[in-house]
Amino acid sequence: MTLELVLFIVLAAVAIAGALSLILARHPIRSALSLIVVMVALAGLYLLQGADFIAAVQVIVYAGAIMVLFVFVIMLLNAGEEERTSWSRMARYAGLPLAIYLTVQFAWWVADGASALALPAAPAESEPTRRLAQLLFREFVLPFELTAILILVAILGTVVLGRRES
Amino acid sequence: MLPAATDYYRLLPEILAAVFGTIVMLLEPFLRREHKAALSWLGMLGAAAALGAAVLVRSDAGPAFFHLIQADPFTFFLRLLIYATALLVMLAARAYLDRENLPHGEFYALVLLGSVGMGVMAAAAELVTVFIGLEISSLSTYILASYRREALRANESALKYFLLGSFATAFFLFGVALVYGATGTARLEQVAEGVASVLLLKLGLALVFIGLAFKVASAPFHVWTPDVYEGAPAPVTALLSTAPKAAAFAVLLRIAGTVLPATLLWFWVLWGSAALTMFVGNLAALVQSNVKRMLAYSSIAHAGYILVALAAGTEAAYAAALYYLAAYALMKLGAFTLVAHLAGRGERRLTLEDYAGLARREPVVAATLSLYLLSLLGLPLTAGFLGKFYVFVAGLRAELLGLVVLAAVNTLLGAYYYLRVILYMYFREPDPTYEHAAREPVPAGTGLVLAATAAGTLLLGIFPGHLMRIAELAAASFR
């Protein structure tokens, strides 16, 4: 067992544990905090793949900015514990087995498919960040710029939804 | 390797719509309250400019932005459809926004920016670009659906729409990731070439289908539709049931047309979804007493007919699907605009009882609504008939006898609830205790939209040749 494999298993286990706790926790704040664990573990996995820039962005944007926003919204809405209704109990008995089945089946398919993948070897150049920048600002400059419109629409949305009652 | 002038030129309609949308948004705070309605002119000018640009760019077909965008005849057809819809929706919305005392500027800006997203979806030849377009379009429709903030029902339906829509987007994105993993590219033309894992590709394409099936409201992913269409402001419902749906169908068509594995994999999925969608939509529409909700179920049923054409999968079938999309957009825009007018302030008069005896009170309005309903039903001499005719013929040529029979049965089912509304309007006397709304004259903008859509419905029903030729050219661009 190489060190890399050990690290991968540890990080993957942490990510899965965080994701489980995210779904199972009844208080939204707990779910939000579990999400941070997932994000950080994912950042570790990216680092393991040699994608140091993506890992840093993952920590700064997701674990940092977006999570702060989540926590703020939850606090602002003063969201309490989830309430269990008869419907949500039904979701547990009907939904849980289905979710487990789908997860296993999906994992099986992906594992089966991935073994057939002949992924190109990682580029030899040691600057994945440069490659990323080239992709983002040349080949994919259009989707990158279009996200500006997406953000504009979102801002417009907050103005519309947040306006004072007339 | 930077984008050249031709790249921008081929994206001109979307750029113009985005620029005008932004100008509307920036001007809004500087106008006095009583002048804000004038922004509708600027909004409509933006949509008209985008339409003009689409016609202009037509002669210069080709890829742009490193093959992320395809400005081909197919894109041209959908650009016409999307920007014309945006134009008509803005024209109809002005009187509505005045009546409901809703802000003008944001509405037009959102419609324009949303149509940019839809235009990008129609033109995109690569899945990440499709995704960004889909998000722009979805986000603006989520906001528009919740535009009547004080209406509780509208808020509830908008929240449902937002949550389920985000869920569907997640499916789509997961699918895109798997397709990329299986083939090393998200460009549709290359997807079929370097397939490393067929299983992963199939899985990815299935998830992509689920995401798009939600957006076109096909069963079993239609559950949000009736609530959202009923709760959203009626002009927004008119938009929701036409342009974003056409854009999502455009993506489905482009994938089915260019990615061979998808064509093969999706066949039975499309077959089953088409049959289910038609039955779910028509059967549920039978029991509705709210006209707006009934039209929502009817639009689910119509998505089913279009899926029949997709299942057929031939070039003629794709042309039929495009023709159907245009015909359907005309009648749905007209019908929802009329419903918006008749519903009165606060959209309170929406039930069948409110339509009783309408023919005596407002003969022209009743006749126009009857025209839309007969076209939706598929009566000869209307656009709806030819749409169904082309789809059925294409289905039969592709040897889909079973599915076409199911579609024909569904057309008969549909006759019941469309004719029932006409029956109420012409032959049912209103309850004597029923209090009529004060008769409101049809506002000029609304009248113009009704005239345009009614004329279009008839014209396409009698002289389909010209539009059908454009549709055939469009369908041929996947060759």
XYZ file of C-alpha atoms in Angstrom, chain B residues 277-468:
192
model
C -46.552 12.123 -21.224
C -49.500 12.169 -23.625
C -51.694 10.080 -21.355
C -50.758 11.848 -18.127
C -51.335 15.280 -19.651
C -54.622 14.487 -21.365
C -56.171 12.363 -18.624
C -55.383 14.933 -15.940
C -56.653 17.770 -18.123
C -60.027 16.020 -18.410
C -60.916 16.687 -14.791
C -59.694 20.276 -14.425
C -62.198 23.031 -13.806
C -59.546 25.764 -13.764
C -58.819 26.820 -17.320
C -55.228 27.887 -16.636
C -54.473 24.559 -14.984
C -56.170 22.693 -17.796
C -53.953 24.489 -20.304
C -50.946 23.507 -18.178
C -51.868 19.830 -18.468
C -52.542 20.338 -22.142
C -49.014 21.656 -22.604
C -47.691 18.484 -20.940
C -49.698 16.468 -23.460
C -48.241 18.505 -26.326
C -44.709 17.806 -25.123
C -45.697 14.159 -25.553
C -46.610 14.655 -29.224
C -43.247 16.327 -29.846
C -41.509 13.403 -28.134
C -43.228 11.104 -30.642
C -41.349 12.949 -33.388
C -38.101 12.619 -31.434
C -38.654 8.899 -31.039
C -39.159 8.590 -34.793
C -35.675 10.065 -35.135
C -35.650 10.724 -38.889
C -34.831 14.036 -40.510
C -38.471 14.508 -41.531
C -39.491 13.825 -37.944
C -37.090 16.472 -36.612
C -38.523 18.963 -39.103
C -42.021 18.006 -37.937
C -40.961 18.522 -34.308
C -39.663 22.001 -35.129
C -42.842 22.882 -36.996
C -44.874 21.600 -34.076
C -42.847 23.715 -31.648
C -43.588 26.866 -33.661
C -47.301 26.095 -34.094
C -47.612 25.152 -30.448
C -45.872 28.355 -29.344
C -48.358 30.457 -31.323
C -51.450 28.853 -29.848
C -50.156 28.656 -26.301
C -48.976 32.283 -26.339
C -52.383 33.365 -27.597
C -54.354 31.197 -25.199
C -52.430 32.206 -22.087
C -52.485 35.888 -23.065
C -56.237 35.703 -23.430
C -56.606 33.865 -20.133
C -54.502 36.595 -18.518
C -56.863 39.234 -19.865
C -60.079 37.436 -18.936
C -58.874 36.543 -15.450
C -59.109 40.165 -14.359
C -57.251 41.871 -11.548
C -55.510 39.426 -9.225
C -56.216 36.583 -11.694
C -59.391 35.598 -9.914
C -61.617 34.481 -12.791
C -60.072 31.292 -14.044
C -62.723 28.613 -13.675
C -64.966 27.204 -16.378
C -67.946 28.923 -14.739
C -66.305 32.265 -15.442
C -66.295 31.405 -19.144
C -70.002 30.527 -19.277
C -71.860 32.670 -21.773
C -68.707 34.502 -22.789
C -69.679 34.340 -26.461
C -72.671 36.568 -25.823
C -70.756 39.089 -23.769
C -67.592 39.247 -25.852
C -68.065 37.489 -29.173
C -64.672 38.377 -30.680
C -62.720 37.261 -27.621
C -64.676 34.013 -27.443
C -64.090 33.342 -31.142
C -60.348 33.958 -30.769
C -60.076 31.639 -27.778
C -62.060 29.021 -29.702
C -59.560 29.267 -32.531
C -56.632 28.553 -30.179
C -58.488 25.689 -28.539
C -59.458 24.130 -31.876
C -55.861 24.445 -33.006
C -54.620 22.822 -29.796
C -57.124 20.066 -30.436
C -55.814 19.700 -33.983
C -58.714 20.692 -36.209
C -57.935 21.044 -39.954
C -57.137 24.539 -41.284
C -55.256 25.353 -38.076
C -51.540 25.159 -37.329
C -52.171 22.518 -34.673
C -53.632 20.118 -37.220
C -50.660 20.298 -39.563
C -48.249 19.984 -36.652
C -49.909 16.752 -35.584
C -50.218 15.617 -39.208
C -46.491 16.014 -39.906
C -45.564 14.298 -36.643
C -47.912 11.371 -37.268
C -46.740 10.911 -40.850
C -43.107 11.004 -39.758
C -43.936 8.478 -37.023
C -45.618 6.130 -39.503
C -42.716 6.406 -41.960
C -40.384 5.423 -39.126
C -42.643 2.435 -38.447
C -43.850 3.585 -35.076
C -47.421 2.440 -35.655
C -48.114 1.733 -31.990
C -46.982 5.120 -30.791
C -48.875 6.974 -33.513
C -52.058 5.068 -32.621
C -51.577 6.104 -28.995
C -51.091 9.712 -30.113
C -54.287 9.575 -32.185
C -56.219 8.176 -29.220
C -54.851 11.027 -27.140
C -55.980 13.589 -29.680
C -59.519 12.280 -29.207
C -59.135 12.463 -25.433
C -58.014 16.062 -25.819
C -61.121 16.902 -27.830
C -63.243 16.478 -24.718
C -61.666 19.157 -22.587
C -60.964 21.647 -25.360
C -64.515 21.423 -26.676
C -65.896 21.673 -23.153
C -64.488 25.201 -22.810
C -66.024 26.163 -26.163
C -69.304 24.610 -25.053
C -69.270 26.700 -21.906
C -68.558 29.862 -23.860
C -71.275 29.371 -26.470
C -74.043 27.246 -25.053
C -73.958 27.547 -21.298
C -75.838 30.319 -19.579
C -74.026 31.710 -16.569
C -75.560 31.158 -13.171
C -77.987 34.069 -12.581
C -76.413 34.715 -9.182
C -72.978 34.926 -10.766
C -71.437 38.358 -10.610
C -69.812 39.341 -13.853
C -66.651 41.299 -13.993
C -67.076 44.730 -15.445
C -66.348 44.268 -19.119
C -62.819 45.395 -19.749
C -61.712 46.427 -23.218
C -58.792 44.423 -24.572
C -55.641 46.565 -24.130
C -53.850 47.507 -27.333
C -50.721 45.405 -26.682
C -52.753 42.351 -25.728
C -54.943 42.852 -28.780
C -51.889 42.997 -31.014
C -50.516 39.756 -29.555
C -53.886 38.071 -30.002
C -54.162 39.277 -33.582
C -50.626 38.136 -34.398
C -50.981 34.691 -32.823
C -54.462 34.093 -34.242
C -53.324 35.134 -37.711
C -50.241 32.962 -37.328
C -52.309 29.971 -36.234
C -54.520 30.283 -39.301
C -51.728 31.119 -41.740
C -49.579 28.182 -40.643
C -52.652 25.999 -40.917
C -53.388 27.006 -44.490
C -49.960 27.878 -45.940
C -47.463 25.730 -44.042
C -44.995 25.551 -46.935
C -42.660 28.381 -46.099
C -42.128 27.579 -42.426
C -41.909 23.869 -43.199
